[in-house]
PDB file of C-alpha atoms in Angstrom:
ATOM      1  CA  GLN Z   1      16.713  42.243  70.930  1.00 88.00           C
ATOM      2  CA  VAL Z   2      18.700  39.425  72.494  1.00 92.00           C
ATOM      3  CA  GLN Z   3      19.909  36.766  70.086  1.00 96.00           C
ATOM      4  CA  LEU Z   4      21.661  33.548  70.980  1.00 97.00           C
ATOM      5  CA  VAL Z   5      23.005  31.434  68.122  1.00 98.00           C
ATOM      6  CA  GLU Z   6      24.535  28.022  68.749  1.00 98.00           C
ATOM      7  CA  SER Z   7      27.054  26.282  66.519  1.00 97.00           C
ATOM      8  CA  GLY Z   8      29.466  23.369  66.619  1.00 98.00           C
ATOM      9  CA  GLY Z   9      27.136  20.405  66.843  1.00 97.00           C
ATOM     10  CA  GLY Z  10      27.582  17.281  64.780  1.00 97.00           C
ATOM     11  CA  LEU Z  11      28.123  13.546  64.729  1.00 98.00           C
ATOM     12  CA  VAL Z  12      30.964  12.056  66.762  1.00 98.00           C
ATOM     13  CA  GLN Z  13      31.940   8.604  67.968  1.00 98.00           C
ATOM     14  CA  ALA Z  14      31.794   7.677  71.634  1.00 98.00           C
ATOM     15  CA  GLY Z  15      34.907   8.906  73.397  1.00 98.00           C
ATOM     16  CA  GLY Z  16      35.297  11.829  71.031  1.00 98.00           C
ATOM     17  CA  SER Z  17      35.037  15.568  71.593  1.00 98.00           C
ATOM     18  CA  LEU Z  18      33.013  18.504  70.324  1.00 98.00           C
ATOM     19  CA  ARG Z  19      33.071  22.196  71.126  1.00 98.00           C
ATOM     20  CA  LEU Z  20      29.821  24.133  71.060  1.00 98.00           C
ATOM     21  CA  SER Z  21      29.713  27.899  70.794  1.00 98.00           C
ATOM     22  CA  CYS Z  22      26.957  30.379  71.541  1.00 97.00           C
ATOM     23  CA  ALA Z  23      27.184  33.816  69.949  1.00 97.00           C
ATOM     24  CA  ALA Z  24      25.299  36.336  72.078  1.00 95.00           C
ATOM     25  CA  SER Z  25      24.142  39.738  70.837  1.00 94.00           C
ATOM     26  CA  GLY Z  26      21.565  42.429  71.421  1.00 93.00           C
ATOM     27  CA  ARG Z  27      22.677  43.774  74.774  1.00 88.00           C
ATOM     28  CA  THR Z  28      25.428  43.842  77.354  1.00 86.00           C
ATOM     29  CA  PHE Z  29      25.434  40.591  79.281  1.00 87.00           C
ATOM     30  CA  THR Z  30      27.243  41.751  82.381  1.00 84.00           C
ATOM     31  CA  ASN Z  31      25.492  40.248  85.432  1.00 84.00           C
ATOM     32  CA  TYR Z  32      23.794  37.649  83.251  1.00 91.00           C
ATOM     33  CA  ASP Z  33      24.036  33.924  83.769  1.00 94.00           C
ATOM     34  CA  MET Z  34      24.723  31.998  80.568  1.00 95.00           C
ATOM     35  CA  GLY Z  35      23.788  28.358  80.403  1.00 96.00           C
ATOM     36  CA  TRP Z  36      23.707  25.242  78.303  1.00 98.00           C
ATOM     37  CA  PHE Z  37      20.767  22.867  78.351  1.00 98.00           C
ATOM     38  CA  ARG Z  38      19.973  19.763  76.327  1.00 98.00           C
ATOM     39  CA  GLN Z  39      16.960  17.789  75.270  1.00 98.00           C
ATOM     40  CA  ALA Z  40      17.204  14.174  74.190  1.00 96.00           C
ATOM     41  CA  PRO Z  41      14.491  12.523  72.074  1.00 92.00           C
ATOM     42  CA  GLY Z  42      11.422  11.793  74.175  1.00 94.00           C
ATOM     43  CA  LYS Z  43      12.821  13.555  77.243  1.00 96.00           C
ATOM     44  CA  GLY Z  44      12.487  16.930  78.881  1.00 97.00           C
ATOM     45  CA  ARG Z  45      15.017  19.711  78.657  1.00 97.00           C
ATOM     46  CA  GLU Z  46      17.754  19.362  81.263  1.00 97.00           C
ATOM     47  CA  PHE Z  47      20.410  21.646  82.673  1.00 98.00           C
ATOM     48  CA  VAL Z  48      23.998  20.976  81.573  1.00 98.00           C
ATOM     49  CA  ALA Z  49      26.171  23.878  82.753  1.00 98.00           C
ATOM     50  CA  ARG Z  50      26.133  27.572  83.532  1.00 97.00           C
ATOM     51  CA  ILE Z  51      28.546  30.454  84.041  1.00 95.00           C
ATOM     52  CA  ARG Z  52      28.221  34.052  85.145  1.00 92.00           C
ATOM     53  CA  TRP Z  53      29.086  36.333  82.215  1.00 86.00           C
ATOM     54  CA  SER Z  54      31.373  38.350  84.478  1.00 83.00           C
ATOM     55  CA  GLY Z  55      33.133  35.141  85.483  1.00 78.00           C
ATOM     56  CA  GLY Z  56      32.778  32.551  88.176  1.00 78.00           C
ATOM     57  CA  ARG Z  57      29.627  30.889  89.480  1.00 89.00           C
ATOM     58  CA  ILE Z  58      30.249  27.861  87.317  1.00 95.00           C
ATOM     59  CA  SER Z  59      28.176  24.737  87.877  1.00 96.00           C
ATOM     60  CA  TYR Z  60      27.577  21.484  86.036  1.00 98.00           C
ATOM     61  CA  ALA Z  61      25.074  18.691  85.982  1.00 98.00           C
ATOM     62  CA  ASP Z  62      26.444  15.604  87.717  1.00 98.00           C
ATOM     63  CA  SER Z  63      26.171  13.661  84.469  1.00 98.00           C
ATOM     64  CA  VAL Z  64      28.754  15.869  82.721  1.00 98.00           C
ATOM     65  CA  LYS Z  65      31.123  16.828  85.566  1.00 98.00           C
ATOM     66  CA  GLY Z  66      34.722  16.117  84.676  1.00 98.00           C
ATOM     67  CA  ARG Z  67      33.909  15.772  80.966  1.00 98.00           C
ATOM     68  CA  PHE Z  68      32.400  19.140  79.959  1.00 98.00           C
ATOM     69  CA  THR Z  69      33.850  22.607  80.477  1.00 98.00           C
ATOM     70  CA  ILE Z  70      31.943  25.864  80.092  1.00 97.00           C
ATOM     71  CA  SER Z  71      33.764  29.105  79.350  1.00 96.00           C
ATOM     72  CA  ARG Z  72      33.112  32.566  77.971  1.00 93.00           C
ATOM     73  CA  ASP Z  73      35.031  34.981  75.778  1.00 91.00           C
ATOM     74  CA  ASN Z  74      34.031  38.547  76.568  1.00 85.00           C
ATOM     75  CA  ALA Z  75      35.860  39.979  73.585  1.00 87.00           C
ATOM     76  CA  LYS Z  76      33.974  37.743  71.166  1.00 90.00           C
ATOM     77  CA  ASN Z  77      30.695  37.730  73.125  1.00 91.00           C
ATOM     78  CA  THR Z  78      30.587  33.953  73.044  1.00 95.00           C
ATOM     79  CA  VAL Z  79      30.006  31.171  75.542  1.00 96.00           C
ATOM     80  CA  SER Z  80      31.476  27.779  74.772  1.00 97.00           C
ATOM     81  CA  LEU Z  81      30.956  24.228  75.938  1.00 98.00           C
ATOM     82  CA  GLN Z  82      33.899  21.891  75.477  1.00 98.00           C
ATOM     83  CA  MET Z  83      32.619  18.320  75.556  1.00 98.00           C
ATOM     84  CA  ASN Z  84      35.108  15.489  75.993  1.00 98.00           C
ATOM     85  CA  SER Z  85      34.715  11.740  76.476  1.00 98.00           C
ATOM     86  CA  LEU Z  86      31.318  11.895  74.845  1.00 98.00           C
ATOM     87  CA  LYS Z  87      28.859   9.089  75.439  1.00 98.00           C
ATOM     88  CA  PRO Z  88      25.828   7.963  73.413  1.00 97.00           C
ATOM     89  CA  GLU Z  89      23.616   9.266  76.219  1.00 97.00           C
ATOM     90  CA  ASP Z  90      24.936  12.772  75.517  1.00 98.00           C
ATOM     91  CA  THR Z  91      23.004  12.701  72.247  1.00 98.00           C
ATOM     92  CA  ALA Z  92      20.568  15.619  72.310  1.00 98.00           C
ATOM     93  CA  VAL Z  93      19.771  19.039  70.964  1.00 98.00           C
ATOM     94  CA  TYR Z  94      21.897  21.494  72.933  1.00 98.00           C
ATOM     95  CA  TYR Z  95      20.527  24.950  73.703  1.00 98.00           C
ATOM     96  CA  CYS Z  96      22.210  28.112  74.860  1.00 98.00           C
ATOM     97  CA  ALA Z  97      20.266  30.242  77.336  1.00 97.00           C
ATOM     98  CA  ALA Z  98      20.624  33.524  79.218  1.00 96.00           C
ATOM     99  CA  ARG Z  99      19.003  35.015  82.289  1.00 94.00           C
ATOM    100  CA  PRO Z 100      19.386  38.472  83.818  1.00 90.00           C
ATOM    101  CA  GLY Z 101      18.895  37.240  87.372  1.00 82.00           C
ATOM    102  CA  THR Z 102      19.083  33.877  89.024  1.00 81.00           C
ATOM    103  CA  ILE Z 103      15.641  32.440  88.432  1.00 87.00           C
ATOM    104  CA  ASN Z 104      14.109  32.438  84.965  1.00 93.00           C
ATOM    105  CA  TRP Z 105      16.010  31.659  81.792  1.00 95.00           C
ATOM    106  CA  ASP Z 106      14.474  34.341  79.607  1.00 94.00           C
ATOM    107  CA  TYR Z 107      16.393  33.925  76.369  1.00 96.00           C
ATOM    108  CA  TRP Z 108      17.037  30.804  74.304  1.00 97.00           C
ATOM    109  CA  GLY Z 109      18.814  29.867  71.135  1.00 98.00           C
ATOM    110  CA  ARG Z 110      17.370  27.501  68.544  1.00 98.00           C
ATOM    111  CA  GLY Z 111      19.674  24.652  69.445  1.00 98.00           C
ATOM    112  CA  THR Z 112      22.328  22.537  67.780  1.00 98.00           C
ATOM    113  CA  GLN Z 113      22.193  18.764  67.351  1.00 98.00           C
ATOM    114  CA  VAL Z 114      24.841  16.568  68.955  1.00 98.00           C
ATOM    115  CA  THR Z 115      24.811  12.882  68.055  1.00 98.00           C
ATOM    116  CA  VAL Z 116      27.206  10.424  69.667  1.00 98.00           C
ATOM    117  CA  SER Z 117      27.444   7.021  68.031  1.00 97.00           C
ATOM    118  CA  SER Z 118      28.435   3.896  69.944  1.00 94.00           C
TER     119      SER Z 118
END
């Protein structure tokens, strides 16, 4: 059974940094895409970043390019999201997700809250 568990959220001032981690378990994730999404209050869930577990195929939402960096650690089975120069509009619940192909995100974590104060 696939499990994705996020950690690292919290409260930070604008301009600050946070690092989110997603611990993945339950199977081998080779050939999986791993992604981060977020959902702000009153808004739909939106894509933030993704990476191929085997490396490469990295992409970001325009709103976070140059500020966020996605990475994975195969030895620890984790995917991380380094978030710098945070803005109040980055406030959201951040979710880790996984998909075996390139279409449907089949697996989701429960999310971690990120709050950026102005």
